[in-house]
Amino acid sequence: MEKQIKTIGVLTSGGDAPGMNAAVRAVVRTGLHKGFRMIGIQRGYNGLLNGECFEMNLRSVSNIISAGGTILYTARCLEFKTKEGQDKGAAKCRELGIDALVVIGGDGSYRGARELAHRGIPMIGLPGTIDNDIACTEYTIGYDTAMNTALEMIDKLRDTTQSHDRCSVVEVMGRNAGYIALNVAIASGAMAVLLPEKEFDMQRDILDKIVETQRTGKRHFIVIVAEGIGHSQEIANEIQARTGIDTRATILGHVQRGGSPTLRDRVNASAMGYHAVCLLEQGKYNRIVGMKGEELVDYPVDEALEMTKSIDPVLVDVCNTISICFFEHSAELYFSVKRGKAALLFLFTKNTVLWYTIARESRRGALSRVRQESGTVELEQAKKRVEELRAVIEKNNRLYYDQDAPELEDFEYDALMRELKAVSYTHLTLPTILRV
């Protein structure tokens, strides 16, 4: 016989997340609208075991939708992980007249609620965590706000990083998931991101990127590190030691859990809270609510806890592609030109280096067409040759001139620049024209 539900308890468990109050508000008001008695349980399962409960009415949830944190508070409860604690929790629900629970939290919270369900207390779970690491849903309450908070902080860090030509290593939250890190890396234009879901190599993924980015004229860098990687200070120390760039580590920390929730978090949390009560009203118990695309979905708790999900490989590729162009992905053009004389021009493609000598035909007093001499060489040889050229330039603090190149008048210099750009766009997909 299906259990008749008259009283619903609601609690928040695990780490707090912006939007939890919006979910509590929706659960309470939807429950009252449908004729249920509503009980607020403070401090999660710890409060349940200790009887920290109170009856909620419409005014209990007034003016909370814009507030961060959770008015019901939250706490860890080691006792509830034991069989004795779970038995005590079920008995406390019966003592308080609680017929069903709506639990707002993460996987650990669901496992606790499932144990109560095994003891006759139906449950509905709502995904509340900034980490977005719940497999049965594409979106969790608090995720959007946490990303926007992190992004705002990184944008501020960029200002001072750029002013000092520094590298900032920024660690964001996410526990063992890289969803926050990946998204804020794309949104902030970070040079690199380190994710727990992806193996990384310090040389390949950071140091080489810095070198290549410097060649495009950039002098400040942002590296995003997911909490699951950690060791941000050690990473910053290594970058500074091996590149000479002043590098600072910043761990954003729990600021990402606070703050007024975004519109998306408020709306989705409200919709999820409403849906939870509707499921209980329909006699659909022991389920986890989630989102797939923009649609609300729900799964049996056992099925939901067995699901897995992975980081979006397309977003990873987006991040890597638009952060910096490598030799392997596109061509880069290096040259130095100055009014008065023309210089040696290097053009890299994946496995070929082309070099040009720009000169004027002195007899006719007109700018010559660009003459091309080309040869196929190993990429490493090509890179070595340009490094030798750059070393000469830096050592002598001057441009490397073609010894036979005559001086150029201003109008000839301008014509040369136009021709160089025309040539580069002919030969390159994404040309980068630099003054060395």
Tab-separated table of C-alpha atoms in Angstrom:
chain	number	residue	atom	x	y	z
A	1	MET	CA	0.000	0.000	0.000
A	2	GLU	CA	1.389	3.408	-0.989
A	3	LYS	CA	2.394	5.550	1.945
A	4	GLN	CA	0.228	8.632	2.453
A	5	ILE	CA	2.328	11.753	2.805
A	6	LYS	CA	1.086	14.645	4.912
A	7	THR	CA	4.299	16.219	6.170
A	8	ILE	CA	7.438	16.947	4.151
A	9	GLY	CA	10.792	17.788	5.683
A	10	VAL	CA	13.408	19.773	3.792
A	11	LEU	CA	17.125	20.018	4.567
A	12	THR	CA	20.358	21.210	2.975
A	13	SER	CA	23.408	19.015	3.346
A	14	GLY	CA	27.099	19.084	2.448
A	15	GLY	CA	28.723	22.237	1.107
A	16	ASP	CA	26.492	25.283	0.706
A	17	ALA	CA	25.777	26.654	-2.752
A	18	PRO	CA	24.154	29.857	-4.035
A	19	GLY	CA	20.560	29.077	-4.969
A	20	MET	CA	19.893	26.649	-2.133
A	21	ASN	CA	17.585	29.246	-0.544
A	22	ALA	CA	15.648	29.545	-3.802
A	23	ALA	CA	15.177	25.763	-3.777
A	24	VAL	CA	14.073	25.741	-0.125
A	25	ARG	CA	11.627	28.549	-0.875
A	26	ALA	CA	10.140	26.672	-3.837
A	27	VAL	CA	9.814	23.406	-1.897
A	28	VAL	CA	8.091	25.100	1.041
A	29	ARG	CA	5.701	27.255	-0.955
A	30	THR	CA	4.804	24.500	-3.415
A	31	GLY	CA	4.217	22.106	-0.510
A	32	LEU	CA	1.998	24.572	1.327
A	33	HIS	CA	0.077	25.299	-1.882
A	34	LYS	CA	-0.624	21.579	-2.282
A	35	GLY	CA	-1.748	21.159	1.300
A	36	PHE	CA	1.347	19.590	2.895
A	37	ARG	CA	2.719	20.475	6.301
A	38	MET	CA	6.308	21.649	5.878
A	39	ILE	CA	9.162	21.108	8.334
A	40	GLY	CA	12.546	22.802	8.046
A	41	ILE	CA	15.481	20.737	9.312
A	42	GLN	CA	18.514	22.783	10.311
A	43	ARG	CA	22.162	21.763	9.852
A	44	GLY	CA	21.491	18.781	7.617
A	45	TYR	CA	21.501	15.250	8.986
A	46	ASN	CA	23.211	16.484	12.139
A	47	GLY	CA	20.183	18.658	12.865
A	48	LEU	CA	17.838	15.796	12.096
A	49	LEU	CA	19.542	13.548	14.654
A	50	ASN	CA	19.420	16.343	17.229
A	51	GLY	CA	15.834	17.377	16.493
A	52	GLU	CA	16.714	20.885	15.219
A	53	CYS	CA	13.469	21.258	13.292
A	54	PHE	CA	10.694	23.833	12.994
A	55	GLU	CA	7.428	24.177	11.111
A	56	MET	CA	7.624	26.485	8.109
A	57	ASN	CA	4.991	28.815	6.640
A	58	LEU	CA	4.897	31.281	3.767
A	59	ARG	CA	6.716	33.946	5.761
A	60	SER	CA	9.471	31.518	6.744
A	61	VAL	CA	10.887	31.821	3.238
A	62	SER	CA	10.162	35.481	2.494
A	63	ASN	CA	12.995	37.572	1.042
A	64	ILE	CA	15.469	34.690	0.827
A	65	ILE	CA	15.556	34.079	-2.923
A	66	SER	CA	18.382	36.588	-3.431
A	67	ALA	CA	20.438	35.443	-0.441
A	68	GLY	CA	23.496	33.228	-0.717
A	69	GLY	CA	24.198	30.338	1.619
A	70	THR	CA	21.265	28.471	3.174
A	71	ILE	CA	18.849	29.668	5.860
A	72	LEU	CA	18.582	26.063	7.041
A	73	TYR	CA	22.358	25.935	7.598
A	74	THR	CA	24.395	22.875	6.780
A	75	ALA	CA	26.903	20.664	8.555
A	76	ARG	CA	28.827	17.437	8.095
A	77	CYS	CA	27.605	14.500	10.153
A	78	LEU	CA	29.921	11.528	10.643
A	79	GLU	CA	27.387	9.818	12.896
A	80	PHE	CA	24.886	9.577	10.059
A	81	LYS	CA	27.357	7.509	8.040
A	82	THR	CA	26.943	4.664	10.531
A	83	LYS	CA	24.074	2.152	10.636
A	84	GLU	CA	23.194	3.319	14.133
A	85	GLY	CA	23.039	6.933	12.994
A	86	GLN	CA	20.820	6.051	10.039
A	87	ASP	CA	18.462	4.058	12.269
A	88	LYS	CA	18.302	7.012	14.633
A	89	GLY	CA	17.538	9.369	11.736
A	90	ALA	CA	14.599	7.275	10.523
A	91	ALA	CA	13.260	7.021	14.074
A	92	LYS	CA	13.580	10.802	14.483
A	93	CYS	CA	11.576	11.384	11.295
A	94	ARG	CA	8.748	9.246	12.698
A	95	GLU	CA	8.954	11.008	16.051
A	96	LEU	CA	8.629	14.408	14.349
A	97	GLY	CA	5.860	13.215	12.025
A	98	ILE	CA	7.971	13.673	8.886
A	99	ASP	CA	6.606	11.392	6.147
A	100	ALA	CA	9.079	12.282	3.367
A	101	LEU	CA	12.258	14.289	2.859
A	102	VAL	CA	13.511	16.678	0.195
A	103	VAL	CA	17.300	16.698	0.427
A	104	ILE	CA	19.298	19.447	-1.288
A	105	GLY	CA	22.962	18.524	-1.685
A	106	GLY	CA	25.342	16.203	-3.503
A	107	ASP	CA	26.029	12.494	-3.900
A	108	GLY	CA	26.920	12.027	-0.227
A	109	SER	CA	23.625	13.613	0.784
A	110	TYR	CA	21.749	11.299	-1.596
A	111	ARG	CA	23.409	8.230	-0.139
A	112	GLY	CA	22.273	9.274	3.307
A	113	ALA	CA	18.736	9.899	2.069
A	114	ARG	CA	18.733	6.501	0.323
A	115	GLU	CA	19.473	4.842	3.667
A	116	LEU	CA	16.445	6.594	5.147
A	117	ALA	CA	14.366	5.418	2.172
A	118	HIS	CA	15.443	1.835	2.927
A	119	ARG	CA	14.041	2.448	6.430
A	120	GLY	CA	10.664	3.665	5.166
A	121	ILE	CA	11.181	7.421	4.760
A	122	PRO	CA	10.636	8.393	1.085
A	123	MET	CA	13.021	10.973	-0.358
A	124	ILE	CA	13.597	13.289	-3.311
A	125	GLY	CA	17.070	14.668	-3.996
A	126	LEU	CA	17.910	18.048	-5.539
A	127	PRO	CA	21.431	18.678	-6.896
A	128	GLY	CA	22.977	21.448	-4.815
A	129	THR	CA	26.735	21.901	-5.283
A	130	ILE	CA	28.919	24.450	-7.042
A	131	ASP	CA	31.133	21.638	-8.402
A	132	ASN	CA	28.597	20.359	-10.988
A	133	ASP	CA	29.945	16.880	-10.281
A	134	ILE	CA	26.612	15.038	-9.950
A	135	ALA	CA	26.471	12.543	-12.797
A	136	CYS	CA	22.717	12.400	-13.352
A	137	THR	CA	22.398	16.106	-14.156
A	138	GLU	CA	24.085	18.531	-16.515
A	139	TYR	CA	23.529	21.388	-14.096
A	140	THR	CA	23.643	21.772	-10.324
A	141	ILE	CA	22.301	24.537	-8.106
A	142	GLY	CA	25.071	27.065	-7.421
A	143	TYR	CA	27.272	26.155	-10.381
A	144	ASP	CA	26.428	29.202	-12.474
A	145	THR	CA	26.929	31.657	-9.616
A	146	ALA	CA	30.252	30.080	-8.627
A	147	MET	CA	31.546	30.360	-12.200
A	148	ASN	CA	30.521	33.995	-12.459
A	149	THR	CA	32.085	34.794	-9.084
A	150	ALA	CA	35.345	33.140	-10.134
A	151	LEU	CA	35.265	34.944	-13.483
A	152	GLU	CA	34.785	38.323	-11.810
A	153	MET	CA	37.772	37.680	-9.539
A	154	ILE	CA	39.957	36.529	-12.462
A	155	ASP	CA	39.035	39.621	-14.483
A	156	LYS	CA	40.235	41.773	-11.581
A	157	LEU	CA	43.426	39.748	-11.283
A	158	ARG	CA	44.066	40.231	-14.991
A	159	ASP	CA	44.234	43.997	-14.504
A	160	THR	CA	47.130	43.808	-12.069
A	161	THR	CA	48.745	40.895	-13.905
A	162	GLN	CA	48.827	42.929	-17.104
A	163	SER	CA	50.136	46.029	-15.322
A	164	HIS	CA	53.165	44.129	-14.018
A	165	ASP	CA	53.777	41.747	-16.959
A	166	ARG	CA	53.173	38.842	-14.597
A	167	CYS	CA	51.829	35.325	-14.775
A	168	SER	CA	48.911	34.571	-12.453
A	169	VAL	CA	48.190	30.979	-11.468
A	170	VAL	CA	44.591	30.939	-10.261
A	171	GLU	CA	43.115	27.952	-8.434
A	172	VAL	CA	39.346	27.582	-8.561
A	173	MET	CA	37.070	25.216	-6.661
A	174	GLY	CA	35.419	22.107	-8.043
A	175	ARG	CA	36.752	19.332	-5.811
A	176	ASN	CA	37.723	16.503	-8.173
A	177	ALA	CA	35.854	17.939	-11.163
A	178	GLY	CA	37.163	20.495	-13.646
A	179	TYR	CA	33.881	22.024	-14.826
A	180	ILE	CA	34.363	25.397	-13.142
A	181	ALA	CA	38.019	25.543	-14.191
A	182	LEU	CA	37.353	24.758	-17.856
A	183	ASN	CA	34.504	27.214	-18.259
A	184	VAL	CA	36.189	30.134	-16.520
A	185	ALA	CA	39.380	29.436	-18.487
A	186	ILE	CA	37.461	29.917	-21.726
A	187	ALA	CA	35.501	32.903	-20.445
A	188	SER	CA	38.550	34.685	-19.022
A	189	GLY	CA	40.794	34.046	-22.034
A	190	ALA	CA	43.281	32.087	-19.922
A	191	MET	CA	46.431	30.854	-21.616
A	192	ALA	CA	46.197	27.378	-20.052
A	193	VAL	CA	43.975	25.282	-17.801
A	194	LEU	CA	44.865	22.208	-15.751
A	195	LEU	CA	42.025	19.742	-15.171
A	196	PRO	CA	41.896	16.628	-12.971
A	197	GLU	CA	40.206	14.782	-15.853
A	198	LYS	CA	43.179	15.371	-18.163
A	199	GLU	CA	46.792	14.375	-17.656
A	200	PHE	CA	49.099	17.340	-18.043
A	201	ASP	CA	52.746	17.925	-18.723
A	202	MET	CA	54.302	21.054	-17.225
A	203	GLN	CA	56.598	21.620	-20.196
A	204	ARG	CA	54.043	20.999	-22.923
A	205	ASP	CA	50.935	22.474	-21.356
A	206	ILE	CA	52.342	25.551	-19.650
A	207	LEU	CA	55.993	26.398	-20.332
A	208	ASP	CA	55.884	25.833	-24.097
A	209	LYS	CA	52.651	27.813	-24.284
A	210	ILE	CA	54.236	30.734	-22.493
A	211	VAL	CA	57.153	30.747	-24.940
A	212	GLU	CA	54.886	30.624	-27.982
A	213	THR	CA	52.581	33.283	-26.542
A	214	GLN	CA	55.532	35.566	-25.838
A	215	ARG	CA	56.474	35.322	-29.514
A	216	THR	CA	53.138	36.893	-30.399
A	217	GLY	CA	53.975	39.887	-28.236
A	218	LYS	CA	52.023	38.953	-25.122
A	219	ARG	CA	53.712	39.628	-21.785
A	220	HIS	CA	51.145	38.617	-19.162
A	221	PHE	CA	49.537	35.225	-18.636
A	222	ILE	CA	46.663	33.574	-16.776
A	223	VAL	CA	46.817	29.879	-15.877
A	224	ILE	CA	43.707	28.280	-14.337
A	225	VAL	CA	44.208	25.316	-12.014
A	226	ALA	CA	41.320	23.128	-10.846
A	227	GLU	CA	41.101	22.306	-7.148
A	228	GLY	CA	41.529	18.628	-8.009
A	229	ILE	CA	45.015	19.431	-9.363
A	230	GLY	CA	45.996	21.802	-6.556
A	231	HIS	CA	49.628	22.687	-5.782
A	232	SER	CA	49.111	26.141	-7.282
A	233	GLN	CA	51.973	27.713	-5.383
A	234	GLU	CA	54.376	24.980	-6.504
A	235	ILE	CA	53.228	25.438	-10.106
A	236	ALA	CA	53.758	29.207	-9.824
A	237	ASN	CA	57.220	28.674	-8.340
A	238	GLU	CA	58.219	26.382	-11.198
A	239	ILE	CA	56.949	28.784	-13.864
A	240	GLN	CA	58.966	31.625	-12.356
A	241	ALA	CA	62.084	29.504	-11.919
A	242	ARG	CA	62.039	28.207	-15.487
A	243	THR	CA	60.866	31.311	-17.376
A	244	GLY	CA	62.034	34.202	-15.208
A	245	ILE	CA	58.514	35.673	-15.303
A	246	ASP	CA	57.247	37.110	-12.012
A	247	THR	CA	54.519	34.586	-11.135
A	248	ARG	CA	51.926	34.730	-8.361
A	249	ALA	CA	49.506	32.062	-7.138
A	250	THR	CA	45.971	32.979	-6.055
A	251	ILE	CA	43.572	30.468	-4.502
A	252	LEU	CA	40.058	31.895	-4.808
A	253	GLY	CA	38.667	29.495	-2.199
A	254	HIS	CA	35.282	29.725	-0.526
A	255	VAL	CA	34.404	33.125	-1.935
A	256	GLN	CA	33.024	31.045	-4.823
A	257	ARG	CA	30.372	29.522	-2.566
A	258	GLY	CA	28.960	32.845	-1.471
A	259	GLY	CA	27.117	35.731	-2.988
A	260	SER	CA	23.686	36.372	-4.376
A	261	PRO	CA	22.698	33.631	-6.861
A	262	THR	CA	22.440	34.436	-10.553
A	263	LEU	CA	19.154	34.471	-12.397
A	264	ARG	CA	19.876	31.023	-13.793
A	265	ASP	CA	20.508	29.545	-10.361
A	266	ARG	CA	17.376	31.139	-8.930
A	267	VAL	CA	15.124	29.973	-11.758
A	268	ASN	CA	16.499	26.435	-12.007
A	269	ALA	CA	16.504	25.960	-8.229
A	270	SER	CA	12.899	27.149	-8.082
A	271	ALA	CA	11.850	24.802	-10.872
A	272	MET	CA	13.631	21.863	-9.235
A	273	GLY	CA	12.028	22.567	-5.855
A	274	TYR	CA	8.600	22.694	-7.433
A	275	HIS	CA	9.249	19.466	-9.312
A	276	ALA	CA	10.360	17.667	-6.138
A	277	VAL	CA	7.066	18.319	-4.368
A	278	CYS	CA	5.086	17.346	-7.488
A	279	LEU	CA	6.879	13.978	-7.545
A	280	LEU	CA	5.938	13.307	-3.918
A	281	GLU	CA	2.350	14.339	-4.627
A	282	GLN	CA	2.263	11.862	-7.532
A	283	GLY	CA	3.620	9.058	-5.361
A	284	LYS	CA	6.981	8.971	-7.196
A	285	TYR	CA	9.452	8.418	-4.410
A	286	ASN	CA	13.180	7.981	-4.000
A	287	ARG	CA	14.244	9.903	-7.063
A	288	ILE	CA	16.896	12.477	-7.933
A	289	VAL	CA	15.918	15.577	-9.914
A	290	GLY	CA	18.274	16.835	-12.595
A	291	MET	CA	18.477	18.766	-15.832
A	292	LYS	CA	19.183	17.554	-19.336
A	293	GLY	CA	19.588	20.505	-21.625
A	294	GLU	CA	16.881	22.872	-20.437
A	295	GLU	CA	14.480	20.091	-19.408
A	296	LEU	CA	13.848	18.790	-15.901
A	297	VAL	CA	14.395	15.051	-15.517
A	298	ASP	CA	14.366	12.621	-12.596
A	299	TYR	CA	15.908	9.203	-11.984
A	300	PRO	CA	15.609	6.477	-9.341
A	301	VAL	CA	18.206	7.193	-6.669
A	302	ASP	CA	20.029	3.866	-7.186
A	303	GLU	CA	20.322	4.505	-10.930
A	304	ALA	CA	21.391	8.108	-10.412
A	305	LEU	CA	24.204	7.140	-8.050
A	306	GLU	CA	25.570	4.623	-10.572
A	307	MET	CA	25.772	7.140	-13.410
A	308	THR	CA	29.005	8.737	-14.591
A	309	LYS	CA	29.753	11.813	-16.650
A	310	SER	CA	32.868	13.309	-18.157
A	311	ILE	CA	34.195	16.693	-19.139
A	312	ASP	CA	33.047	17.906	-22.565
A	313	PRO	CA	35.921	17.180	-25.015
A	314	VAL	CA	34.625	19.855	-27.395
A	315	LEU	CA	35.006	22.534	-24.728
A	316	VAL	CA	38.504	21.254	-23.959
A	317	ASP	CA	39.389	21.617	-27.637
A	318	VAL	CA	37.803	25.071	-27.764
A	319	CYS	CA	39.916	26.149	-24.790
A	320	ASN	CA	43.154	24.780	-26.234
A	321	THR	CA	42.518	26.105	-29.733
A	322	ILE	CA	41.717	29.703	-28.929
A	323	SER	CA	44.159	30.180	-26.056
A	324	ILE	CA	47.350	30.162	-28.178
A	325	CYS	CA	48.388	28.970	-31.661
A	326	PHE	CA	51.142	26.349	-31.709
A	327	PHE	CA	53.530	25.517	-34.537
A	328	GLU	CA	51.571	22.276	-34.878
A	329	HIS	CA	48.281	24.078	-35.461
A	330	SER	CA	49.092	27.088	-37.601
A	331	ALA	CA	51.835	29.075	-39.189
A	332	GLU	CA	53.560	32.022	-37.601
A	333	LEU	CA	55.418	34.812	-39.314
A	334	TYR	CA	58.523	36.401	-37.838
A	335	PHE	CA	60.206	39.392	-39.362
A	336	SER	CA	61.811	42.643	-38.478
A	337	VAL	CA	61.451	45.692	-40.640
A	338	LYS	CA	62.496	49.231	-39.916
A	339	ARG	CA	62.388	52.462	-41.820
A	340	GLY	CA	65.801	52.834	-43.372
A	341	LYS	CA	66.653	49.174	-43.928
A	342	ALA	CA	64.941	45.876	-44.591
A	343	ALA	CA	65.621	42.696	-42.692
A	344	LEU	CA	65.508	38.948	-42.912
A	345	LEU	CA	62.018	37.493	-42.889
A	346	PHE	CA	61.166	34.048	-41.482
A	347	LEU	CA	57.936	32.224	-42.115
A	348	PHE	CA	57.139	29.002	-40.248
A	349	THR	CA	54.684	26.372	-41.278
A	350	LYS	CA	54.291	22.958	-39.681
A	351	ASN	CA	57.376	21.328	-41.214
A	352	THR	CA	58.758	23.969	-43.500
A	353	VAL	CA	60.582	27.217	-43.051
A	354	LEU	CA	60.495	29.768	-45.843
A	355	TRP	CA	62.759	32.763	-45.811
A	356	TYR	CA	62.486	35.941	-47.728
A	357	THR	CA	64.912	38.730	-48.455
A	358	ILE	CA	63.310	42.096	-48.985
A	359	ALA	CA	65.302	44.561	-51.084
A	360	ARG	CA	64.924	47.381	-53.491
A	361	GLU	CA	66.113	47.267	-57.054
A	362	SER	CA	68.551	50.156	-56.798
A	363	ARG	CA	68.836	50.754	-60.574
A	364	ARG	CA	65.147	51.490	-61.055
A	365	GLY	CA	64.688	53.008	-57.598
A	366	ALA	CA	61.532	50.979	-57.080
A	367	LEU	CA	60.517	48.362	-54.547
A	368	SER	CA	61.284	44.887	-55.797
A	369	ARG	CA	58.812	42.096	-55.557
A	370	VAL	CA	59.334	39.794	-52.627
A	371	ARG	CA	61.806	37.114	-53.648
A	372	GLN	CA	61.227	33.729	-52.131
A	373	GLU	CA	63.830	31.126	-51.399
A	374	SER	CA	62.394	28.079	-49.775
A	375	GLY	CA	63.491	24.729	-48.506
A	376	THR	CA	62.056	21.988	-46.376
A	377	VAL	CA	63.807	21.530	-43.061
A	378	GLU	CA	63.048	19.814	-39.786
A	379	LEU	CA	60.821	21.861	-37.516
A	380	GLU	CA	63.368	21.760	-34.709
A	381	GLN	CA	66.045	23.115	-37.050
A	382	ALA	CA	63.732	25.924	-38.078
A	383	LYS	CA	62.951	26.832	-34.492
A	384	LYS	CA	66.655	26.747	-33.618
A	385	ARG	CA	67.492	29.137	-36.469
A	386	VAL	CA	64.943	31.683	-35.322
A	387	GLU	CA	66.169	31.391	-31.738
A	388	GLU	CA	69.687	32.143	-32.981
A	389	LEU	CA	68.363	35.191	-34.796
A	390	ARG	CA	66.465	36.379	-31.729
A	391	ALA	CA	69.605	35.919	-29.610
A	392	VAL	CA	71.575	38.136	-31.983
A	393	ILE	CA	68.859	40.766	-31.861
A	394	GLU	CA	68.650	40.733	-28.062
A	395	LYS	CA	72.420	40.684	-27.548
A	396	ASN	CA	73.106	43.592	-29.865
A	397	ASN	CA	69.840	45.405	-29.167
A	398	ARG	CA	69.326	45.956	-32.863
A	399	LEU	CA	67.588	44.471	-35.841
A	400	TYR	CA	69.292	41.838	-37.974
A	401	TYR	CA	69.695	43.433	-41.391
A	402	ASP	CA	70.258	41.972	-44.792
A	403	GLN	CA	73.724	43.352	-45.494
A	404	ASP	CA	72.845	44.221	-49.084
A	405	ALA	CA	69.467	45.780	-48.399
A	406	PRO	CA	69.369	49.480	-49.262
A	407	GLU	CA	67.675	52.090	-47.149
A	408	LEU	CA	63.952	52.572	-47.693
A	409	GLU	CA	62.088	55.833	-47.876
A	410	ASP	CA	58.882	56.198	-45.874
A	411	PHE	CA	56.630	55.575	-48.869
A	412	GLU	CA	58.698	52.502	-49.760
A	413	TYR	CA	58.457	51.224	-46.177
A	414	ASP	CA	54.665	51.571	-46.288
A	415	ALA	CA	54.534	49.765	-49.620
A	416	LEU	CA	56.745	47.030	-48.220
A	417	MET	CA	54.456	46.544	-45.242
A	418	ARG	CA	51.435	46.252	-47.528
A	419	GLU	CA	53.204	43.691	-49.671
A	420	LEU	CA	54.337	41.707	-46.627
A	421	LYS	CA	50.782	41.519	-45.357
A	422	ALA	CA	49.515	40.457	-48.757
A	423	VAL	CA	52.147	37.739	-48.955
A	424	SER	CA	51.475	36.547	-45.436
A	425	TYR	CA	47.748	36.266	-45.983
A	426	THR	CA	48.405	34.334	-49.158
A	427	HIS	CA	50.566	31.778	-47.394
A	428	LEU	CA	49.100	31.661	-43.905
A	429	THR	CA	45.785	30.646	-42.421
A	430	LEU	CA	46.236	32.684	-39.237
A	431	PRO	CA	49.217	34.967	-39.759
A	432	THR	CA	50.852	36.750	-36.877
A	433	ILE	CA	52.952	39.705	-38.007
A	434	LEU	CA	55.393	40.904	-35.393
A	435	ARG	CA	58.142	43.382	-34.890
A	436	VAL	CA	60.871	41.180	-33.428
